[in-house]
Coordinates of C-alpha atoms in Angstrom, one line a residue:
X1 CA 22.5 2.1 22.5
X2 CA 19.2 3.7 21.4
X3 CA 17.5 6.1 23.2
X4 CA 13.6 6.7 23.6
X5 CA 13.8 9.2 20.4
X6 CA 15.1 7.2 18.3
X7 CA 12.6 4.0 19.1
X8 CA 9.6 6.3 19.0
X9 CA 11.2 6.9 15.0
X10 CA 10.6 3.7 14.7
X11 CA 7.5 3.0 16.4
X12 CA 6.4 5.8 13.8
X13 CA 8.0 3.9 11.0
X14 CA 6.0 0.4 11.4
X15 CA 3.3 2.1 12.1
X16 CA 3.0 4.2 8.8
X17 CA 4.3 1.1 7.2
X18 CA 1.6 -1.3 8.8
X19 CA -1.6 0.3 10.5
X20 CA -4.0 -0.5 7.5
X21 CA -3.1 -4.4 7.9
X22 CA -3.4 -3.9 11.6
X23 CA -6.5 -2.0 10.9
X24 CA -8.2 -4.7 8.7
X25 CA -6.9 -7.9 9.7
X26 CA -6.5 -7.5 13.8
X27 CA -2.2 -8.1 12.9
X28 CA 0.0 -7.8 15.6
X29 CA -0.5 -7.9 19.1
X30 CA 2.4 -7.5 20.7
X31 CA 5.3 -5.4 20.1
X32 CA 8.7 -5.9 20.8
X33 CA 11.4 -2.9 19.9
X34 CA 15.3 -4.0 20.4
X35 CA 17.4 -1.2 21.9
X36 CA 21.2 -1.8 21.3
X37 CA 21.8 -3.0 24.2
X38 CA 25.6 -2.5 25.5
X39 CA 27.9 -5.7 25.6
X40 CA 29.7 -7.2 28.7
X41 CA 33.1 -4.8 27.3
X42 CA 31.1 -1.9 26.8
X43 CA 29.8 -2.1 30.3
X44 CA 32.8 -2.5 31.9
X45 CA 34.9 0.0 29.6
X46 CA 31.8 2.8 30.2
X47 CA 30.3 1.9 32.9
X48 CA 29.2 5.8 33.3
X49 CA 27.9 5.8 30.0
X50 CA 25.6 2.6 30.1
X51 CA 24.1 3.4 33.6
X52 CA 23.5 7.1 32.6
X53 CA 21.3 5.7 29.4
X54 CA 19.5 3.0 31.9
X55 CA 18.3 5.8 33.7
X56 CA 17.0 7.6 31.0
X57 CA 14.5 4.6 29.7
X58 CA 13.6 3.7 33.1
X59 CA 12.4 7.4 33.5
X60 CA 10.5 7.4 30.6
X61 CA 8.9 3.7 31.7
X62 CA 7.7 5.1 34.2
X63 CA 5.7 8.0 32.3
X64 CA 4.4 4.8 30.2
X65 CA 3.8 2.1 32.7
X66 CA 2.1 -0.1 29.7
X67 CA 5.4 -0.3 27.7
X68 CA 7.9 -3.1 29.5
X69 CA 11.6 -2.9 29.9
X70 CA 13.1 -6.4 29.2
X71 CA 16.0 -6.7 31.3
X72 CA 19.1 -9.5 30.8
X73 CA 22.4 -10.4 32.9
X74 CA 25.7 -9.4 31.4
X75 CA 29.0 -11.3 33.1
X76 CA 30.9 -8.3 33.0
X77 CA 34.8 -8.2 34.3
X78 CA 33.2 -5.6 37.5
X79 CA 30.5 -8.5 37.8
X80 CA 27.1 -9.5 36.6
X81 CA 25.2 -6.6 35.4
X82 CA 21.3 -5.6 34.5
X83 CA 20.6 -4.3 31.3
X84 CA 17.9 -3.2 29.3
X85 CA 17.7 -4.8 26.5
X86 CA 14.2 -4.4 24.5
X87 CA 11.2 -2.5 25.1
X88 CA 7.8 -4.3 25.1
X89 CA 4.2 -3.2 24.1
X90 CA 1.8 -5.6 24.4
X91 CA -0.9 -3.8 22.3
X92 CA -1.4 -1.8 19.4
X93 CA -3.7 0.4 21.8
X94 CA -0.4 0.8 23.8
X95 CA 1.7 1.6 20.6
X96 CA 0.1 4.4 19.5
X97 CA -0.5 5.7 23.3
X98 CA 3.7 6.5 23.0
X99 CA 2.8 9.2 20.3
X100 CA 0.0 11.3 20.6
X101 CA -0.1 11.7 17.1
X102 CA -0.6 7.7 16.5
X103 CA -2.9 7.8 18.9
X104 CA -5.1 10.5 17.3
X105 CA -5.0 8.9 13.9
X106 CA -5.6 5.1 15.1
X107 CA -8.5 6.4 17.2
X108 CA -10.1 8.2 13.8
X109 CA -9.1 5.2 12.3
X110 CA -10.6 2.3 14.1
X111 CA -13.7 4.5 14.7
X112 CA -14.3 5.1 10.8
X113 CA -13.8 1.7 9.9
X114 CA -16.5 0.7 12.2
X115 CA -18.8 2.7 9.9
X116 CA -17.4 1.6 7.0
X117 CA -18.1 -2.5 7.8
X118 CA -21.7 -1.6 8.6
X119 CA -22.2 0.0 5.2
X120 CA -25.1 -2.3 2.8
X121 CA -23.4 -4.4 0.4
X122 CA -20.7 -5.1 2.6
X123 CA -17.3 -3.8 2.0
X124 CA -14.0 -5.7 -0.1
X125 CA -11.2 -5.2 1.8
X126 CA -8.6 -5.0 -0.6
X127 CA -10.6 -3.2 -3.0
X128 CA -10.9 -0.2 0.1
X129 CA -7.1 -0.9 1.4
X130 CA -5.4 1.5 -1.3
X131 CA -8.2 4.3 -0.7
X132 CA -7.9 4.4 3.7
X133 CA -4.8 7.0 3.6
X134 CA -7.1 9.5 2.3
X135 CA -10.7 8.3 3.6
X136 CA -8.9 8.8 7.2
X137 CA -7.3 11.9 6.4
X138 CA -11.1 13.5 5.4
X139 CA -12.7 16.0 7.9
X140 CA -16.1 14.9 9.5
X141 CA -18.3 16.7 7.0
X142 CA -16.8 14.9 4.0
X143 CA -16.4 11.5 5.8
X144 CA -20.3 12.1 6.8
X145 CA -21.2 12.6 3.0
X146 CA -19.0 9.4 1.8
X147 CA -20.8 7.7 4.1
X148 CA -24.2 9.2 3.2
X149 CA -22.8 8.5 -0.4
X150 CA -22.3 4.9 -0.4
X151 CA -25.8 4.4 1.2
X152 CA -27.7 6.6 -1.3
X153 CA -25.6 4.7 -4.7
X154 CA -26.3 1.4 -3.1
X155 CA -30.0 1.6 -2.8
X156 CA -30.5 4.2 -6.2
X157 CA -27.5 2.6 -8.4
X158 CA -29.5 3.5 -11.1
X159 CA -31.0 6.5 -10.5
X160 CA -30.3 8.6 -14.0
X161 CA -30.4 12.0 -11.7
X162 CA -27.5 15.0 -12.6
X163 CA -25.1 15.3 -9.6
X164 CA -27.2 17.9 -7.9
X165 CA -29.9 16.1 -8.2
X166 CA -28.7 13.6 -5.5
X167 CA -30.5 14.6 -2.3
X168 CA -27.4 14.7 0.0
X169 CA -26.3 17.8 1.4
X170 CA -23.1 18.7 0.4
X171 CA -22.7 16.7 -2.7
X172 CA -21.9 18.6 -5.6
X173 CA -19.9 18.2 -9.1
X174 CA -16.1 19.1 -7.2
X175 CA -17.0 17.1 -4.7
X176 CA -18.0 14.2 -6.3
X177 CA -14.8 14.5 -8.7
X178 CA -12.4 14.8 -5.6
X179 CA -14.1 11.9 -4.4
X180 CA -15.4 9.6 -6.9
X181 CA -12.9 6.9 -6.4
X182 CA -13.4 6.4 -2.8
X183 CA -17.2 6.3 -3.6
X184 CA -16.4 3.5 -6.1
X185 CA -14.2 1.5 -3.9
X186 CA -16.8 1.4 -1.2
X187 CA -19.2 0.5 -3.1
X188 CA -17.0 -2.3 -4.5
X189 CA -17.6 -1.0 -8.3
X190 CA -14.3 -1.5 -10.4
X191 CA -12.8 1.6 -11.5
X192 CA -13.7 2.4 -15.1
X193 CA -10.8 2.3 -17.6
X194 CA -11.4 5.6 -19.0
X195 CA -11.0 7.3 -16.0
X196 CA -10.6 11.2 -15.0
X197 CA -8.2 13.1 -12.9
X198 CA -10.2 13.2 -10.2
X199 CA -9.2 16.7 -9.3
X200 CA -11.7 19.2 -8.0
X201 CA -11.0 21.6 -11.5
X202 CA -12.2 19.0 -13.8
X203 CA -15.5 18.5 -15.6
X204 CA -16.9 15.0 -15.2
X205 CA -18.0 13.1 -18.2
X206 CA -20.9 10.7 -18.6
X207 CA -18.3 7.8 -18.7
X208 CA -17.1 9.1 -14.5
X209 CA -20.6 8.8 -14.0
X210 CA -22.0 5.6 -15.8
X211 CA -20.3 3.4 -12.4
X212 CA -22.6 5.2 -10.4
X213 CA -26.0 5.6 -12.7
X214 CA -25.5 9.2 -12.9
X215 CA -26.2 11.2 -15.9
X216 CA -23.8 14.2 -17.1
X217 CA -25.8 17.4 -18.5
X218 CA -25.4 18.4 -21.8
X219 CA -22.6 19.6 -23.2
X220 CA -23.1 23.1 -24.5
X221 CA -20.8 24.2 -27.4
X222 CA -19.7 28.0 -28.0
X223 CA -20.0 29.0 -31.2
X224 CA -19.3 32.2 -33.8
X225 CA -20.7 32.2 -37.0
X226 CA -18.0 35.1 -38.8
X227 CA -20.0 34.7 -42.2
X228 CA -22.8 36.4 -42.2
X229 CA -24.5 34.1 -44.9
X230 CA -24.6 31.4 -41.9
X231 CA -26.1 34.1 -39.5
X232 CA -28.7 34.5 -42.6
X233 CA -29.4 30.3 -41.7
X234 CA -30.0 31.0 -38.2
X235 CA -31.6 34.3 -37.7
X236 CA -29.0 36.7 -37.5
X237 CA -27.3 34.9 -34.3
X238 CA -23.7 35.5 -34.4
X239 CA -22.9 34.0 -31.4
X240 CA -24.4 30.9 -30.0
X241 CA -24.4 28.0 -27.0
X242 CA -26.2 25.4 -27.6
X243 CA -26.3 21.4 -26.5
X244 CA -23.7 19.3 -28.6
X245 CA -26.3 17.6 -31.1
X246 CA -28.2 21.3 -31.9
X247 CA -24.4 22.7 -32.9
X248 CA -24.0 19.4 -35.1
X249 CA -27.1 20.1 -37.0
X250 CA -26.4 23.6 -37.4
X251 CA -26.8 24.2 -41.4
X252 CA -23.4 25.3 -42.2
X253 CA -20.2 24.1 -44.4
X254 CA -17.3 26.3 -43.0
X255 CA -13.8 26.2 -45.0
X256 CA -12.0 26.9 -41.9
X257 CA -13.2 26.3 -38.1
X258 CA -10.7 28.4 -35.1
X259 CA -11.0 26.7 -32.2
X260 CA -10.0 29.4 -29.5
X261 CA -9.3 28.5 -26.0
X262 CA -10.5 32.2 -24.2
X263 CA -14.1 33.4 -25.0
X264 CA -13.0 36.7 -24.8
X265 CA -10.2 36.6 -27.7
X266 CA -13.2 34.6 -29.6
X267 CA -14.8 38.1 -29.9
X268 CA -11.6 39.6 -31.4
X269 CA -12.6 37.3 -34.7
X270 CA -13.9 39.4 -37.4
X271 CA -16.2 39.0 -39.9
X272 CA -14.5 36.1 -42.9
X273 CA -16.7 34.2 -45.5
X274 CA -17.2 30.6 -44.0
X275 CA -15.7 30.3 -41.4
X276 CA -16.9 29.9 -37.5
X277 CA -15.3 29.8 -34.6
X278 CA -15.4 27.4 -31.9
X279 CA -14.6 28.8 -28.2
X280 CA -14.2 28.2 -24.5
X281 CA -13.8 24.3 -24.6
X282 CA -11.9 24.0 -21.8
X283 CA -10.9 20.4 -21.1
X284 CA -14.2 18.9 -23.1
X285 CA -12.4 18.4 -26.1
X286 CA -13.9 15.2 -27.1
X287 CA -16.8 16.7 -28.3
X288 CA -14.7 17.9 -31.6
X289 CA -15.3 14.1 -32.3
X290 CA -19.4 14.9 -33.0
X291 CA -19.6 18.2 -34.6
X292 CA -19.9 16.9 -38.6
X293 CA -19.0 20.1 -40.1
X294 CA -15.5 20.3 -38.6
X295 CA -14.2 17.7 -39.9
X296 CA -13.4 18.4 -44.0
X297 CA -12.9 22.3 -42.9
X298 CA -9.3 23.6 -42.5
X299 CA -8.7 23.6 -38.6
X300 CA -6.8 26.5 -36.8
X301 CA -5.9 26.2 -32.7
X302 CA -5.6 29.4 -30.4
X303 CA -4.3 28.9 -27.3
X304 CA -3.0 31.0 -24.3
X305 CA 1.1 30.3 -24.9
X306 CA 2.1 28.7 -21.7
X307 CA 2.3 24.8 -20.6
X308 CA -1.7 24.4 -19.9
X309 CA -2.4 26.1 -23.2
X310 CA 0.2 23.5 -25.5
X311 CA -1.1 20.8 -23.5
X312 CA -4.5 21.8 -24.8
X313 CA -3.2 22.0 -28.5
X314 CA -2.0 18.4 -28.1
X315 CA -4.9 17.1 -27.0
X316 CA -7.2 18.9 -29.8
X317 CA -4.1 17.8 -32.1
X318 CA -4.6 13.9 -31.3
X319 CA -8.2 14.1 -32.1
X320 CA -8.1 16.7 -35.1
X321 CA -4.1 15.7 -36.5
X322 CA -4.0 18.1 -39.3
X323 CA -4.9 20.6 -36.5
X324 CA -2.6 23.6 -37.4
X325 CA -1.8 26.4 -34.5
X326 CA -1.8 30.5 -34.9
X327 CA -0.3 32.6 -32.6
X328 CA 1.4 30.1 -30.5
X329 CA 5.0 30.7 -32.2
X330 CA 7.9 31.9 -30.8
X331 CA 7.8 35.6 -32.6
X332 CA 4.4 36.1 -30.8
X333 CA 6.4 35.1 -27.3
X334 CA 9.0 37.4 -28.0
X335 CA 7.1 40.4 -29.1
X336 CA 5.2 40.5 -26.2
X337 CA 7.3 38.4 -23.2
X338 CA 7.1 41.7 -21.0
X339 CA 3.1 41.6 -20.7
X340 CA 4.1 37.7 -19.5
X341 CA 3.5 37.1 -15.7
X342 CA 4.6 34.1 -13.6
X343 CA 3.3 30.3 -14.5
X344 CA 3.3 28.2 -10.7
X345 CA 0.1 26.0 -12.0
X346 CA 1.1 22.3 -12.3
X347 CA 0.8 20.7 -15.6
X348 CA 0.9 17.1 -17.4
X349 CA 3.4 17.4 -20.4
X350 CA 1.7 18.0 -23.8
X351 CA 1.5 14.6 -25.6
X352 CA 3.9 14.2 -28.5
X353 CA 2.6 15.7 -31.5
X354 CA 3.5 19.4 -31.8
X355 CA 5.3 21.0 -34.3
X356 CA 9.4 21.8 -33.6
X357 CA 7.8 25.6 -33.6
X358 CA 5.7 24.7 -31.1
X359 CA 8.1 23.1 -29.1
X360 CA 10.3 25.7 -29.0
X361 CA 7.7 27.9 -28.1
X362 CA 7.1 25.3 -25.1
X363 CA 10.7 25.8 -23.9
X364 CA 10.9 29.4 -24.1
X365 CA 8.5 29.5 -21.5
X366 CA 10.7 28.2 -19.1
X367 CA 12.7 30.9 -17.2
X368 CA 16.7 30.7 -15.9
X369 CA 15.7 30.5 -12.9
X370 CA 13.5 27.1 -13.4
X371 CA 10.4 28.4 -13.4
X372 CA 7.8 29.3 -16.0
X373 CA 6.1 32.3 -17.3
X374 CA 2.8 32.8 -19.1
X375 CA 0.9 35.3 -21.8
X376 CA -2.4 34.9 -22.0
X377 CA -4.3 35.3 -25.3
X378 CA -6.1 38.5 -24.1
X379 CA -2.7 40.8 -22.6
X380 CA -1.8 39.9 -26.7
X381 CA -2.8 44.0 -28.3
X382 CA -5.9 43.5 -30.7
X383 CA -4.2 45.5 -33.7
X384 CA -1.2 42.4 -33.4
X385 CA -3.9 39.9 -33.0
X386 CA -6.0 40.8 -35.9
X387 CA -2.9 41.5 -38.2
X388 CA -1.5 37.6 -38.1
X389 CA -5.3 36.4 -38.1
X390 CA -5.9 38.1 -41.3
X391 CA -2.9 36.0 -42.7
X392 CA -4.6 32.8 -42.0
X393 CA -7.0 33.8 -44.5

């Protein structure tokens, strides 16, 4: 016999399971929730039992008058008996009325898809369906700048504007990158294959923003010209930032390039005869595809040692393969694993190209306790550093 607790479970249960299909395609409209009802022998044999658990539901009927009781006779040995044997709801209106929680999210629901079918263009169904868990989660301001969204794309979908160029209030580059796929699906616009993370950290590239005739600003590279016959070429500049295609035409042949992940290690890189360092990429690593004079130099990687920093060095490593890594070694980890703090960040594993050094580096980071530590290229001391750089020579 199952008591109201344990039926409002799983009134809970369908709903979470079916409240987008309801939501979209009117589904069912009347419920109908069996209750275990007690046989003719269970009557009989616990007849103190079965009434005592018929009181209870028709207590909490009458709390909820719009849920029904369905009753049936049991021939029992004492006589025929009433029993309760389902519970009725004749709407979903009345469902969600039995938890105030259901209630609250179907009202936000119902009222958010009625701005969502009077959007121009007209919405696909199926193409939004996947997307409604978190639409209906959003607060109102971010719900008011989807909607504001969809409106503005659909009537500029061309409009060749940066992200803060759009004039909606509100709508900025994290914004747009937490949100870009609910954007897209509202607007009916297939997601493109080369898609990003969509997580509020990340830099969006032209190819996030073609779907929605945005344009990405320039890339700006970080560079260090350590031979002072390039700083001759350029005026003297040792350290420059400049878009992507000015740093491709910069005069220079370097025999080695360091890309360094930190711009403040950069700094530590002393004066060598050509070679320039490369700095503070972050995750825009595609652009080591366009810089010309990279390619034929020897390539060196720099990266803090912990998980974000080897999954870094992958991802250089699969567009630069003979790509080779200083400082990232288990002696370095060692030497220094008392300036290392905790790691909690969450991390993709690094793709499968690093060296067994590497990879043992990788593993030391992980502590006995299952977590992970981290030593940033800076805490590293500057006489260390600059030793085991002038090696790479």
């Amino acid at each position: 016999m199952r008591h109201p607790d344990e039926v409002l479970e799983q009134i809970r249960t369908r709903y979470r399971k079916n409240w987008r299909d309801w939501l979209l395609h009117a589904g069912e409209t009347a419920f109908s929730f069996p209750l275990g009802a007690a046989n003719a022998q269970e009557i009989a044999r616990e007849s103190d039992t079965v009434g005592h658990w018929i009181r209870v539901w028709r207590n909490w009927s009458g709390k909820h008058p719009a849920a029904q009781l369905r009753t049936a006779i049991r021939r029992t040995v004492i006589g025929p008996q009433e029993i309760i044997t389902h519970l009725d709801v004749p709407t979903i209106v009345d469902l969600v009325a039995l938890d105030e929680n259901l209630r609250d999210h179907w009202r936000r629901a119902t009222a958010r898809w009625a701005r969502l079918v009077t959007l121009p263009g007209g919405l696909v169904t199926e193409r939004v369906r996947p997307h409604l868990p978190q639409i209906i989660d959003l607060d109102e301001t971010d719900f008011d700048i989807l909607i504001k969204s969809v409106v503005w794309f659909t009537e500029n979908p061309r409009s060749g504007l940066t992200i803060r160029q759009v004039p909606i209030l509100g709508m900025h580059t994290k914004w747009l990158a937490r949100h870009r796929r609910l954007i897209l699906a509202c607007l009916n616009i297939m997601e493109n294959p080369h898609v990003s993370s969509d997580q509020p950290d990340e830099e969006l590239e032209q190819h996030d923003l073609d779907p929605l005739g945005l344009k990405a600003l320039p890339v700006h590279i970080d560079v260090i010209l350590a031979d002072p016959a390039d700083r001759a070429r350029v005026g003297g500049l040792r350290h420059l930032r400049a878009p992507l295609p000015e740093i491709d035409a910069l005069p220079i042949c370097p025999d080695t390039v360091m890309i360094v992940e930190n711009k403040e290690t950069a700094y530590l890189v002393p004066d060598q005869p050509r070679t320039v360092v490369i700095h503070s990429l972050g995750n825009h690593l595609n652009v080591l595809d366009n810089i010309t004079w990279l390619h034929p130099a020897r390539q060196l990687y720099w990266g803090d040692l912990d998980r974000a920093g080897f999954l870094l060095l992958s991802r250089a490593r699969a567009r630069l393969p003979h790509l080779a890594s200083v400082l990232m070694d288990p002696h370095t980890l060692e030497e220094h694993k008392e300036l290392a703090v905790e790691d909690k960040t969450q991390t993709d594993r690094p793709l499968p190209n690093l060296t067994d050094t590497e990879t043992s580096t990788l593993d030391a980071l992980s502590t006995e306790q299952g977590g992970h530590v981290r030593l940033e290229q800076e805490r590293l001391p500057s006489p260390f550093v600059l030793n085991r750089l002038g090696r790479t020579r």
